[in-house]
């Protein structure tokens, strides 16, 4: 309150810009959903499920989609990969992605965000790749 009264002219305009950006993002999201429903049939199954937007996936890291059991990574700018989120050691769901590795909370196995390969055991097998398609800024399970 007190700080706003210091700059009565600039505060409202800044707020307007933020609101406009928010509205644009929302419109894009709605559009993507609408075109998916109309364009492809059978989107009720896992195939064609929209996981998220490319902007949701940090470069050099990734995001875990718990419900779908999938980890989507972006090892380098514009390159997206997906793996099963089920640890190959004893089947726990991986929960963390940091510094280029996907981490399993159960026994701290680590897998590469680039190819799912084991960086640190006890797991000995890579996370299996999952198929995704990127159309525009939307990432879907293939
Ligand atoms: S289940 Fe993942 S490290 Fe053991």
mmCIF file of C-alpha atoms and ligand atoms in Angstrom:
data_model
loop_
_atom_site.group_PDB
_atom_site.id
_atom_site.type_symbol
_atom_site.label_atom_id
_atom_site.label_comp_id
_atom_site.label_asym_id
_atom_site.label_seq_id
_atom_site.Cartn_x
_atom_site.Cartn_y
_atom_site.Cartn_z
ATOM 1 C CA UNK A 1 0.000 0.000 0.000
ATOM 2 C CA UNK A 2 2.607 2.512 1.088
ATOM 3 C CA UNK A 3 4.940 1.715 -1.805
ATOM 4 C CA UNK A 4 2.167 1.995 -4.382
ATOM 5 C CA UNK A 5 1.359 5.515 -3.304
ATOM 6 C CA UNK A 6 4.973 6.485 -4.055
ATOM 7 C CA UNK A 7 4.463 5.835 -7.781
ATOM 8 C CA UNK A 8 0.790 6.282 -8.477
ATOM 9 C CA UNK A 9 1.286 6.591 -12.234
ATOM 10 C CA UNK A 10 3.557 3.607 -12.920
ATOM 11 C CA UNK A 11 1.913 1.000 -10.724
ATOM 12 C CA UNK A 12 -1.360 0.608 -12.664
ATOM 13 C CA UNK A 13 0.384 0.360 -16.047
ATOM 14 C CA UNK A 14 2.666 -2.405 -14.813
ATOM 15 C CA UNK A 15 -0.342 -4.305 -13.553
ATOM 16 C CA UNK A 16 -2.028 -3.934 -16.933
ATOM 17 C CA UNK A 17 0.935 -5.495 -18.729
ATOM 18 C CA UNK A 18 0.964 -8.488 -16.387
ATOM 19 C CA UNK A 19 -2.765 -9.020 -16.860
ATOM 20 C CA UNK A 20 -2.423 -8.915 -20.643
ATOM 21 C CA UNK A 21 0.311 -11.543 -20.657
ATOM 22 C CA UNK A 22 -1.754 -13.765 -18.412
ATOM 23 C CA UNK A 23 -4.751 -13.534 -20.716
ATOM 24 C CA UNK A 24 -2.660 -14.398 -23.749
ATOM 25 C CA UNK A 25 -1.261 -17.490 -22.074
ATOM 26 C CA UNK A 26 -4.731 -18.619 -21.150
ATOM 27 C CA UNK A 27 -5.999 -18.141 -24.694
ATOM 28 C CA UNK A 28 -3.188 -20.274 -26.085
ATOM 29 C CA UNK A 29 -3.938 -23.043 -23.603
ATOM 30 C CA UNK A 30 -7.613 -23.067 -24.481
ATOM 31 C CA UNK A 31 -6.825 -23.068 -28.169
ATOM 32 C CA UNK A 32 -4.498 -26.044 -27.868
ATOM 33 C CA UNK A 33 -7.135 -28.058 -26.033
ATOM 34 C CA UNK A 34 -9.853 -27.140 -28.502
ATOM 35 C CA UNK A 35 -7.867 -28.052 -31.579
ATOM 36 C CA UNK A 36 -6.819 -31.344 -30.023
ATOM 37 C CA UNK A 37 -10.400 -32.364 -29.352
ATOM 38 C CA UNK A 38 -11.507 -31.506 -32.844
ATOM 39 C CA UNK A 39 -8.504 -32.788 -34.757
ATOM 40 C CA UNK A 40 -7.786 -36.190 -33.275
ATOM 41 C CA UNK A 41 -10.194 -38.867 -32.252
ATOM 42 C CA UNK A 42 -9.702 -41.269 -29.389
ATOM 43 C CA UNK A 43 -7.992 -38.831 -27.091
ATOM 44 C CA UNK A 44 -9.551 -40.537 -24.081
ATOM 45 C CA UNK A 45 -6.794 -43.157 -23.921
ATOM 46 C CA UNK A 46 -3.186 -42.512 -23.034
ATOM 47 C CA UNK A 47 -2.349 -41.930 -26.676
ATOM 48 C CA UNK A 48 -2.707 -38.295 -27.610
ATOM 49 C CA UNK A 49 -2.892 -37.181 -23.999
ATOM 50 C CA UNK A 50 -1.606 -33.668 -23.712
ATOM 51 C CA UNK A 51 1.033 -33.640 -21.005
ATOM 52 C CA UNK A 52 1.812 -29.979 -20.995
ATOM 53 C CA UNK A 53 3.505 -27.194 -22.808
ATOM 54 C CA UNK A 54 7.085 -26.996 -23.928
ATOM 55 C CA UNK A 55 7.475 -23.919 -21.723
ATOM 56 C CA UNK A 56 6.737 -26.113 -18.677
ATOM 57 C CA UNK A 57 9.877 -28.187 -19.249
ATOM 58 C CA UNK A 58 13.031 -26.484 -18.002
ATOM 59 C CA UNK A 59 16.025 -26.617 -20.327
ATOM 60 C CA UNK A 60 18.639 -29.015 -18.967
ATOM 61 C CA UNK A 61 16.008 -30.458 -16.638
ATOM 62 C CA UNK A 62 12.547 -31.841 -16.892
ATOM 63 C CA UNK A 63 9.168 -32.362 -15.350
ATOM 64 C CA UNK A 64 7.525 -35.409 -13.848
ATOM 65 C CA UNK A 65 3.933 -36.153 -14.870
ATOM 66 C CA UNK A 66 2.881 -38.354 -11.971
ATOM 67 C CA UNK A 67 -0.550 -39.304 -13.253
ATOM 68 C CA UNK A 68 0.758 -40.450 -16.608
ATOM 69 C CA UNK A 69 3.886 -42.044 -15.136
ATOM 70 C CA UNK A 70 6.096 -40.089 -17.487
ATOM 71 C CA UNK A 71 9.107 -37.833 -17.137
ATOM 72 C CA UNK A 72 9.605 -35.285 -19.905
ATOM 73 C CA UNK A 73 13.031 -33.693 -20.205
ATOM 74 C CA UNK A 74 14.646 -31.035 -22.337
ATOM 75 C CA UNK A 75 18.356 -31.964 -22.420
ATOM 76 C CA UNK A 76 19.165 -29.144 -24.846
ATOM 77 C CA UNK A 77 17.045 -26.259 -26.091
ATOM 78 C CA UNK A 78 14.159 -27.493 -28.218
ATOM 79 C CA UNK A 79 14.978 -31.203 -27.762
ATOM 80 C CA UNK A 80 12.391 -33.099 -25.746
ATOM 81 C CA UNK A 81 12.663 -36.636 -24.407
ATOM 82 C CA UNK A 82 10.340 -38.761 -22.345
ATOM 83 C CA UNK A 83 10.922 -41.707 -20.072
ATOM 84 C CA UNK A 84 8.930 -43.895 -17.754
ATOM 85 C CA UNK A 85 8.919 -42.419 -14.255
ATOM 86 C CA UNK A 86 9.072 -45.910 -12.739
ATOM 87 C CA UNK A 87 12.510 -46.627 -11.350
ATOM 88 C CA UNK A 88 14.077 -49.745 -12.869
ATOM 89 C CA UNK A 89 15.489 -50.763 -9.501
ATOM 90 C CA UNK A 90 12.402 -51.637 -7.471
ATOM 91 C CA UNK A 91 9.706 -49.667 -9.169
ATOM 92 C CA UNK A 92 9.420 -46.534 -7.068
ATOM 93 C CA UNK A 93 8.266 -43.414 -8.854
ATOM 94 C CA UNK A 94 11.097 -40.995 -9.460
ATOM 95 C CA UNK A 95 10.444 -37.663 -7.819
ATOM 96 C CA UNK A 96 13.275 -35.275 -8.470
ATOM 97 C CA UNK A 97 15.104 -33.696 -11.376
ATOM 98 C CA UNK A 98 18.159 -31.576 -10.726
ATOM 99 C CA UNK A 99 21.524 -30.932 -12.334
ATOM 100 C CA UNK A 100 20.752 -33.074 -15.359
ATOM 101 C CA UNK A 101 19.681 -36.173 -13.446
ATOM 102 C CA UNK A 102 16.378 -37.762 -12.520
ATOM 103 C CA UNK A 103 16.455 -39.070 -8.958
ATOM 104 C CA UNK A 104 14.625 -41.942 -7.313
ATOM 105 C CA UNK A 105 13.759 -41.274 -3.665
ATOM 106 C CA UNK A 106 13.828 -44.915 -2.561
ATOM 107 C CA UNK A 107 17.515 -45.755 -2.941
ATOM 108 C CA UNK A 108 18.813 -42.615 -4.646
ATOM 109 C CA UNK A 109 19.420 -44.050 -8.101
ATOM 110 C CA UNK A 110 20.097 -41.363 -10.685
ATOM 111 C CA UNK A 111 19.247 -41.354 -14.379
ATOM 112 C CA UNK A 112 20.388 -39.029 -17.132
ATOM 113 C CA UNK A 113 17.845 -36.502 -18.442
ATOM 114 C CA UNK A 114 19.373 -37.007 -21.914
ATOM 115 C CA UNK A 115 18.766 -40.710 -22.430
ATOM 116 C CA UNK A 116 17.487 -42.172 -19.158
ATOM 117 C CA UNK A 117 20.745 -44.054 -18.620
ATOM 118 C CA UNK A 118 21.889 -44.920 -15.106
ATOM 119 C CA UNK A 119 24.191 -42.297 -13.641
ATOM 120 C CA UNK A 120 24.226 -43.818 -10.187
ATOM 121 C CA UNK A 121 22.968 -47.142 -8.823
ATOM 122 C CA UNK A 122 21.656 -49.290 -7.302
ATOM 123 C CA UNK A 123 19.555 -49.316 -10.497
ATOM 124 C CA UNK A 124 21.356 -51.016 -13.376
ATOM 125 C CA UNK A 125 18.940 -50.398 -16.224
ATOM 126 C CA UNK A 126 18.025 -47.155 -17.952
ATOM 127 C CA UNK A 127 14.581 -45.677 -17.615
ATOM 128 C CA UNK A 128 12.606 -46.899 -20.644
ATOM 129 C CA UNK A 129 11.863 -44.233 -23.229
ATOM 130 C CA UNK A 130 8.275 -43.122 -23.773
ATOM 131 C CA UNK A 131 7.032 -41.748 -27.062
ATOM 132 C CA UNK A 132 5.932 -38.164 -27.192
ATOM 133 C CA UNK A 133 5.092 -35.773 -29.955
ATOM 134 C CA UNK A 134 5.590 -32.061 -29.808
ATOM 135 C CA UNK A 135 3.139 -30.090 -31.865
ATOM 136 C CA UNK A 136 3.597 -26.378 -31.624
ATOM 137 C CA UNK A 137 4.122 -25.734 -27.949
ATOM 138 C CA UNK A 138 2.127 -28.714 -26.778
ATOM 139 C CA UNK A 139 3.632 -32.024 -25.672
ATOM 140 C CA UNK A 140 1.505 -35.123 -26.138
ATOM 141 C CA UNK A 141 1.972 -38.794 -25.407
ATOM 142 C CA UNK A 142 2.286 -40.502 -28.777
HETATM 143 S S1 LIG B 1 13.531 -48.235 -6.380
HETATM 144 FE FE1 LIG B 1 14.568 -46.562 -7.247
HETATM 145 S S2 LIG B 1 16.526 -46.693 -6.390
HETATM 146 FE FE2 LIG B 1 15.527 -48.416 -5.574
#
